[in-house]
Amino acid sequence: MEKIKEILIDLEQKNDIKIIYAVEAGSRAWGFHSEDSDYDIRFIYIYKNSKRYLSLKPLIDTIDGFSEDRIYDWQGWDITKCLRLIEKLNPSITEWIYSPMVYLTDESCQNLLSTLKELLVKQKRISPLLHHYKSMAKANYKAHILSKKDVNIKKYLYVIRPIGMFEWLLKCHKNFDTISELIYVNFHRILQDLKIHLDEEVYSNILKIIEIKMQSKETDLKDRIKCIDDWIESLLGSDDLKNIETKEKENLIVSDNFGDDLDNFLHLILKVKFE
């Protein structure tokens, strides 16, 4: 934790920024890291000089890098980029906002996290997330599982997690009026809700794979598991996403003034007022 604080302070000084929110992403946030897992630091920042936001000079809206030993990597987005991505229900910024491992939340930005969550939930849609998780699972399954006899456990989880997120969104995420958390990032929490929807053999094998991942080196190979592969393929072949998209288009969920909500929040964070 001290090392991460040092990294964040160094980034602020070198880039003349103020980091207002920093979290962990990747396997540590998902809940199945092993001893040799690295740290995936993600953060939101604003420029200390607010005039940068009124300049014709293009704003640098992404800062990334990694430590010499590759144990720590980081990526940060300027608040303007974050809000544009929130408007698109971008999965990456959504997972940052719901990460269970928060390294920093700036006290001067009152209600930062709760407001960002409100902006996501207010849209009352999940299709961009569904597209992302299904596409990720499909690509990883084709690249790392489909033609293999032995599979890297880490790669197996790179399919299991997104397809599990996909199924959770489909089956456990239906009433927006009662939703306080748009998603859960920790996969153990997802599995709690999914358990009643999963075959017992599938559920127990997912837990075994996670346990092996956490106790083994990340390059360890294991035999494929048929029931897991069948579960993955059944969801990849699902047409449920089309039904969700149709309903969302019919309901026209996002209001016309949503862009104003984003602008107002930006002005609040930057502490600027207009007459």
Coordinates of N, CA, C and O in Angstrom, one line a residue, residues 17 31 35 45 51-52 68 74 80 101 105 121 128 139 142 210 212 221 225 228 245 275:
I17 N -0.9 17.1 -11.8 CA -2.3 16.6 -11.7 C -2.7 16.4 -10.2 O -1.8 16.3 -9.4
G31 N -10.7 -11.0 -6.9 CA -10.8 -11.9 -5.8 C -10.1 -13.2 -6.1 O -10.4 -14.2 -5.3
E35 N 0.2 -15.4 -5.6 CA 1.4 -14.7 -5.1 C 2.1 -13.9 -6.1 O 2.7 -12.9 -5.8
Y45 N -8.1 11.6 -12.6 CA -7.3 12.8 -12.2 C -7.9 14.0 -12.8 O -8.7 14.0 -13.8
K51 N -7.3 26.1 -16.0 CA -7.3 26.7 -17.3 C -7.0 25.7 -18.4 O -7.3 26.0 -19.6
R52 N -6.4 24.6 -18.1 CA -6.1 23.6 -19.1 C -7.4 23.1 -19.8 O -7.4 22.7 -20.9
E68 N 9.7 -0.7 -13.0 CA 10.8 -1.4 -13.6 C 10.7 -2.9 -13.4 O 11.0 -3.7 -14.3
W74 N 0.0 1.0 -14.2 CA -1.0 2.0 -13.8 C -1.5 2.6 -15.1 O -0.9 2.7 -16.1
T80 N -12.6 14.4 -17.7 CA -13.5 14.6 -18.9 C -13.6 13.3 -19.7 O -14.7 13.0 -20.2
M101 N -11.4 -2.5 -4.0 CA -10.1 -2.1 -3.5 C -9.8 -0.7 -3.8 O -9.3 -0.4 -4.9
T105 N -9.6 8.2 -2.3 CA -10.7 9.0 -2.7 C -10.5 10.4 -2.1 O -10.5 10.6 -0.9
V121 N -26.1 4.2 -12.8 CA -27.4 3.5 -12.6 C -28.5 4.2 -13.3 O -29.5 3.6 -13.8
P128 N -24.5 -2.4 -23.1 CA -23.1 -2.2 -23.4 C -22.2 -3.1 -22.5 O -21.2 -3.6 -23.0
A139 N -13.7 -14.1 -27.4 CA -12.4 -13.9 -27.9 C -11.4 -14.8 -27.1 O -10.5 -15.4 -27.7
K142 N -11.8 -18.6 -27.7 CA -11.3 -19.0 -29.0 C -9.8 -19.0 -29.0 O -9.1 -19.9 -29.6
I210 N -10.7 -21.4 -9.3 CA -10.3 -20.2 -8.6 C -9.3 -20.6 -7.5 O -8.2 -19.9 -7.4
I212 N -7.3 -23.2 -7.4 CA -6.0 -23.6 -8.0 C -5.2 -22.4 -8.5 O -4.0 -22.3 -8.3
L221 N -0.6 -25.3 -16.0 CA -1.5 -25.9 -17.0 C -2.4 -26.9 -16.3 O -1.9 -27.7 -15.5
I225 N -12.2 -28.8 -18.6 CA -13.3 -29.4 -17.9 C -14.5 -29.3 -18.7 O -15.0 -28.2 -19.1
I228 N -17.6 -27.1 -17.7 CA -17.3 -25.7 -17.8 C -17.4 -25.2 -19.3 O -18.0 -24.2 -19.6
E245 N -31.5 -5.6 -25.8 CA -31.3 -4.4 -26.6 C -32.6 -3.8 -27.1 O -32.8 -2.6 -27.1
E275 N -21.9 32.4 -14.7 CA -23.0 33.3 -14.4 C -24.2 33.0 -15.4 O -24.0 32.7 -16.5

